């Protein structure tokens, strides 16, 4: 059974940093595409960052320079380092994964992923 579990998140002051981790089981990490999405209250879920199976990453334009993806220390874990956080980053953050082919141009679209975690709340206070 394929499973995706997020951890991390929490409450931080504006300008601070947080780390989110995503652990996938039941999928070969090296053969999967994994991504982070977020849903800001009152808005649709949006793509944040994606890691392709060959390690190539891509970020939403508005988040470049503040958010960084990396492979975690634990096997099958992808981390999202978030820095210089702003109140506008307050959202539920979701990790998603797929072992299917993903058209890179659509890799930050929800429809590319079939396995989702429950989400991790990030709250940034002003």
PDB file of C-alpha atoms in Angstrom:
ATOM      1  CA  UNK A   1       0.000   0.000   0.000  1.00  0.00           C
ATOM      2  CA  UNK A   2       1.360   3.376  -1.019  1.00  0.00           C
ATOM      3  CA  UNK A   3       1.412   5.940   1.740  1.00  0.00           C
ATOM      4  CA  UNK A   4       2.651   9.508   2.078  1.00  0.00           C
ATOM      5  CA  UNK A   5       3.130  11.077   5.503  1.00  0.00           C
ATOM      6  CA  UNK A   6       4.043  14.671   6.225  1.00  0.00           C
ATOM      7  CA  UNK A   7       5.731  15.893   9.383  1.00  0.00           C
ATOM      8  CA  UNK A   8       6.978  19.192  10.655  1.00  0.00           C
ATOM      9  CA  UNK A   9       5.199  22.473  10.318  1.00  0.00           C
ATOM     10  CA  UNK A  10       3.802  24.480  13.194  1.00  0.00           C
ATOM     11  CA  UNK A  11       3.762  28.100  14.244  1.00  0.00           C
ATOM     12  CA  UNK A  12       6.552  30.536  13.433  1.00  0.00           C
ATOM     13  CA  UNK A  13       6.991  34.283  13.422  1.00  0.00           C
ATOM     14  CA  UNK A  14       7.340  36.163  10.168  1.00  0.00           C
ATOM     15  CA  UNK A  15      10.910  36.004   8.929  1.00  0.00           C
ATOM     16  CA  UNK A  16      11.498  32.617  10.527  1.00  0.00           C
ATOM     17  CA  UNK A  17      12.098  29.199   9.027  1.00  0.00           C
ATOM     18  CA  UNK A  18      10.421  25.822   9.134  1.00  0.00           C
ATOM     19  CA  UNK A  19      11.108  22.405   7.710  1.00  0.00           C
ATOM     20  CA  UNK A  20       8.542  19.963   6.392  1.00  0.00           C
ATOM     21  CA  UNK A  21       9.322  16.333   5.726  1.00  0.00           C
ATOM     22  CA  UNK A  22       7.511  13.872   3.513  1.00  0.00           C
ATOM     23  CA  UNK A  23       8.082  10.154   3.805  1.00  0.00           C
ATOM     24  CA  UNK A  24       6.758   7.829   1.143  1.00  0.00           C
ATOM     25  CA  UNK A  25       6.327   4.086   1.485  1.00  0.00           C
ATOM     26  CA  UNK A  26       5.224   1.561  -1.074  1.00  0.00           C
ATOM     27  CA  UNK A  27       6.856   3.515  -3.889  1.00  0.00           C
ATOM     28  CA  UNK A  28      10.413   3.491  -5.114  1.00  0.00           C
ATOM     29  CA  UNK A  29      11.611   6.976  -4.171  1.00  0.00           C
ATOM     30  CA  UNK A  30      14.176   7.013  -6.954  1.00  0.00           C
ATOM     31  CA  UNK A  31      11.514   6.185  -9.526  1.00  0.00           C
ATOM     32  CA  UNK A  32       8.899   8.608  -8.257  1.00  0.00           C
ATOM     33  CA  UNK A  33       8.023  12.235  -8.718  1.00  0.00           C
ATOM     34  CA  UNK A  34       7.162  13.972  -5.475  1.00  0.00           C
ATOM     35  CA  UNK A  35       5.758  17.410  -4.890  1.00  0.00           C
ATOM     36  CA  UNK A  36       4.567  19.808  -2.252  1.00  0.00           C
ATOM     37  CA  UNK A  37       1.333  21.721  -2.562  1.00  0.00           C
ATOM     38  CA  UNK A  38      -0.352  24.160  -0.240  1.00  0.00           C
ATOM     39  CA  UNK A  39      -3.837  25.417   0.331  1.00  0.00           C
ATOM     40  CA  UNK A  40      -4.161  28.900   1.718  1.00  0.00           C
ATOM     41  CA  UNK A  41      -7.489  29.505   3.458  1.00  0.00           C
ATOM     42  CA  UNK A  42     -10.088  30.587   0.943  1.00  0.00           C
ATOM     43  CA  UNK A  43      -7.949  29.664  -2.061  1.00  0.00           C
ATOM     44  CA  UNK A  44      -7.422  26.661  -4.262  1.00  0.00           C
ATOM     45  CA  UNK A  45      -4.562  24.280  -3.673  1.00  0.00           C
ATOM     46  CA  UNK A  46      -1.420  25.381  -5.477  1.00  0.00           C
ATOM     47  CA  UNK A  47       1.846  23.725  -6.380  1.00  0.00           C
ATOM     48  CA  UNK A  48       4.870  24.739  -4.317  1.00  0.00           C
ATOM     49  CA  UNK A  49       7.785  22.584  -5.462  1.00  0.00           C
ATOM     50  CA  UNK A  50       8.458  19.283  -7.183  1.00  0.00           C
ATOM     51  CA  UNK A  51      11.315  16.799  -7.328  1.00  0.00           C
ATOM     52  CA  UNK A  52      11.565  14.579 -10.396  1.00  0.00           C
ATOM     53  CA  UNK A  53      12.822  11.026 -10.147  1.00  0.00           C
ATOM     54  CA  UNK A  54      16.245  12.098 -11.438  1.00  0.00           C
ATOM     55  CA  UNK A  55      16.576  14.709  -8.724  1.00  0.00           C
ATOM     56  CA  UNK A  56      15.708  17.737 -10.832  1.00  0.00           C
ATOM     57  CA  UNK A  57      13.581  20.246  -8.926  1.00  0.00           C
ATOM     58  CA  UNK A  58      11.224  23.048  -9.819  1.00  0.00           C
ATOM     59  CA  UNK A  59       9.582  25.737  -7.728  1.00  0.00           C
ATOM     60  CA  UNK A  60       6.579  27.998  -8.033  1.00  0.00           C
ATOM     61  CA  UNK A  61       7.884  31.313  -9.342  1.00  0.00           C
ATOM     62  CA  UNK A  62       6.619  33.257  -6.344  1.00  0.00           C
ATOM     63  CA  UNK A  63       8.525  31.024  -3.913  1.00  0.00           C
ATOM     64  CA  UNK A  64      11.905  30.752  -5.585  1.00  0.00           C
ATOM     65  CA  UNK A  65      14.752  31.663  -3.283  1.00  0.00           C
ATOM     66  CA  UNK A  66      12.775  31.077  -0.093  1.00  0.00           C
ATOM     67  CA  UNK A  67      11.800  27.411  -0.386  1.00  0.00           C
ATOM     68  CA  UNK A  68      14.269  24.593  -1.032  1.00  0.00           C
ATOM     69  CA  UNK A  69      13.729  20.888  -1.661  1.00  0.00           C
ATOM     70  CA  UNK A  70      16.223  18.252  -0.638  1.00  0.00           C
ATOM     71  CA  UNK A  71      16.353  14.545  -0.061  1.00  0.00           C
ATOM     72  CA  UNK A  72      16.091  13.841   3.634  1.00  0.00           C
ATOM     73  CA  UNK A  73      18.516  11.816   5.713  1.00  0.00           C
ATOM     74  CA  UNK A  74      16.014   9.018   6.026  1.00  0.00           C
ATOM     75  CA  UNK A  75      15.370   6.844   3.037  1.00  0.00           C
ATOM     76  CA  UNK A  76      12.386   7.834   0.925  1.00  0.00           C
ATOM     77  CA  UNK A  77      12.092  11.257   2.547  1.00  0.00           C
ATOM     78  CA  UNK A  78      11.799  14.610   0.854  1.00  0.00           C
ATOM     79  CA  UNK A  79      12.213  17.774   2.880  1.00  0.00           C
ATOM     80  CA  UNK A  80      10.978  21.280   2.166  1.00  0.00           C
ATOM     81  CA  UNK A  81      13.018  23.991   3.853  1.00  0.00           C
ATOM     82  CA  UNK A  82      11.064  27.232   4.106  1.00  0.00           C
ATOM     83  CA  UNK A  83      12.819  30.447   5.021  1.00  0.00           C
ATOM     84  CA  UNK A  84      11.887  34.108   5.354  1.00  0.00           C
ATOM     85  CA  UNK A  85       8.351  33.007   5.967  1.00  0.00           C
ATOM     86  CA  UNK A  86       5.544  35.516   5.566  1.00  0.00           C
ATOM     87  CA  UNK A  87       2.009  35.540   6.967  1.00  0.00           C
ATOM     88  CA  UNK A  88       0.865  34.851   3.416  1.00  0.00           C
ATOM     89  CA  UNK A  89       2.594  31.453   3.598  1.00  0.00           C
ATOM     90  CA  UNK A  90       0.093  30.321   6.220  1.00  0.00           C
ATOM     91  CA  UNK A  91      -1.517  27.235   4.732  1.00  0.00           C
ATOM     92  CA  UNK A  92      -2.010  23.514   4.931  1.00  0.00           C
ATOM     93  CA  UNK A  93       0.912  21.934   3.137  1.00  0.00           C
ATOM     94  CA  UNK A  94       0.449  18.626   1.344  1.00  0.00           C
ATOM     95  CA  UNK A  95       2.935  16.143  -0.032  1.00  0.00           C
ATOM     96  CA  UNK A  96       2.012  14.156  -3.119  1.00  0.00           C
ATOM     97  CA  UNK A  97       3.694  11.384  -5.052  1.00  0.00           C
ATOM     98  CA  UNK A  98       3.372   9.379  -8.217  1.00  0.00           C
ATOM     99  CA  UNK A  99       5.306   6.643  -9.964  1.00  0.00           C
ATOM    100  CA  UNK A 100       3.615   7.426 -13.266  1.00  0.00           C
ATOM    101  CA  UNK A 101       5.128   9.560 -15.983  1.00  0.00           C
ATOM    102  CA  UNK A 102       4.654  13.271 -15.282  1.00  0.00           C
ATOM    103  CA  UNK A 103       4.836  15.864 -18.006  1.00  0.00           C
ATOM    104  CA  UNK A 104       7.298  18.328 -16.484  1.00  0.00           C
ATOM    105  CA  UNK A 105       5.207  21.282 -17.597  1.00  0.00           C
ATOM    106  CA  UNK A 106       2.342  19.921 -15.488  1.00  0.00           C
ATOM    107  CA  UNK A 107       4.360  18.731 -12.521  1.00  0.00           C
ATOM    108  CA  UNK A 108       2.943  21.423 -10.233  1.00  0.00           C
ATOM    109  CA  UNK A 109      -0.623  20.488 -11.090  1.00  0.00           C
ATOM    110  CA  UNK A 110      -2.700  18.417  -8.672  1.00  0.00           C
ATOM    111  CA  UNK A 111      -3.899  16.065 -11.355  1.00  0.00           C
ATOM    112  CA  UNK A 112      -0.422  14.643 -11.889  1.00  0.00           C
ATOM    113  CA  UNK A 113      -0.452  12.894  -8.505  1.00  0.00           C
ATOM    114  CA  UNK A 114      -2.523  10.054  -7.180  1.00  0.00           C
ATOM    115  CA  UNK A 115      -1.116   9.640  -3.670  1.00  0.00           C
ATOM    116  CA  UNK A 116      -1.539  12.396  -1.101  1.00  0.00           C
ATOM    117  CA  UNK A 117      -0.704  12.920   2.534  1.00  0.00           C
ATOM    118  CA  UNK A 118      -3.038  14.299   5.169  1.00  0.00           C
ATOM    119  CA  UNK A 119      -1.312  17.661   5.273  1.00  0.00           C
ATOM    120  CA  UNK A 120       0.758  19.666   7.725  1.00  0.00           C
ATOM    121  CA  UNK A 121      -0.321  23.049   9.023  1.00  0.00           C
ATOM    122  CA  UNK A 122       2.061  25.971   8.756  1.00  0.00           C
ATOM    123  CA  UNK A 123       1.068  29.188  10.493  1.00  0.00           C
ATOM    124  CA  UNK A 124       3.151  32.337  10.203  1.00  0.00           C
ATOM    125  CA  UNK A 125       2.358  35.120  12.653  1.00  0.00           C
ATOM    126  CA  UNK A 126       3.054  38.760  11.932  1.00  0.00           C
TER     127      UNK A 126
END
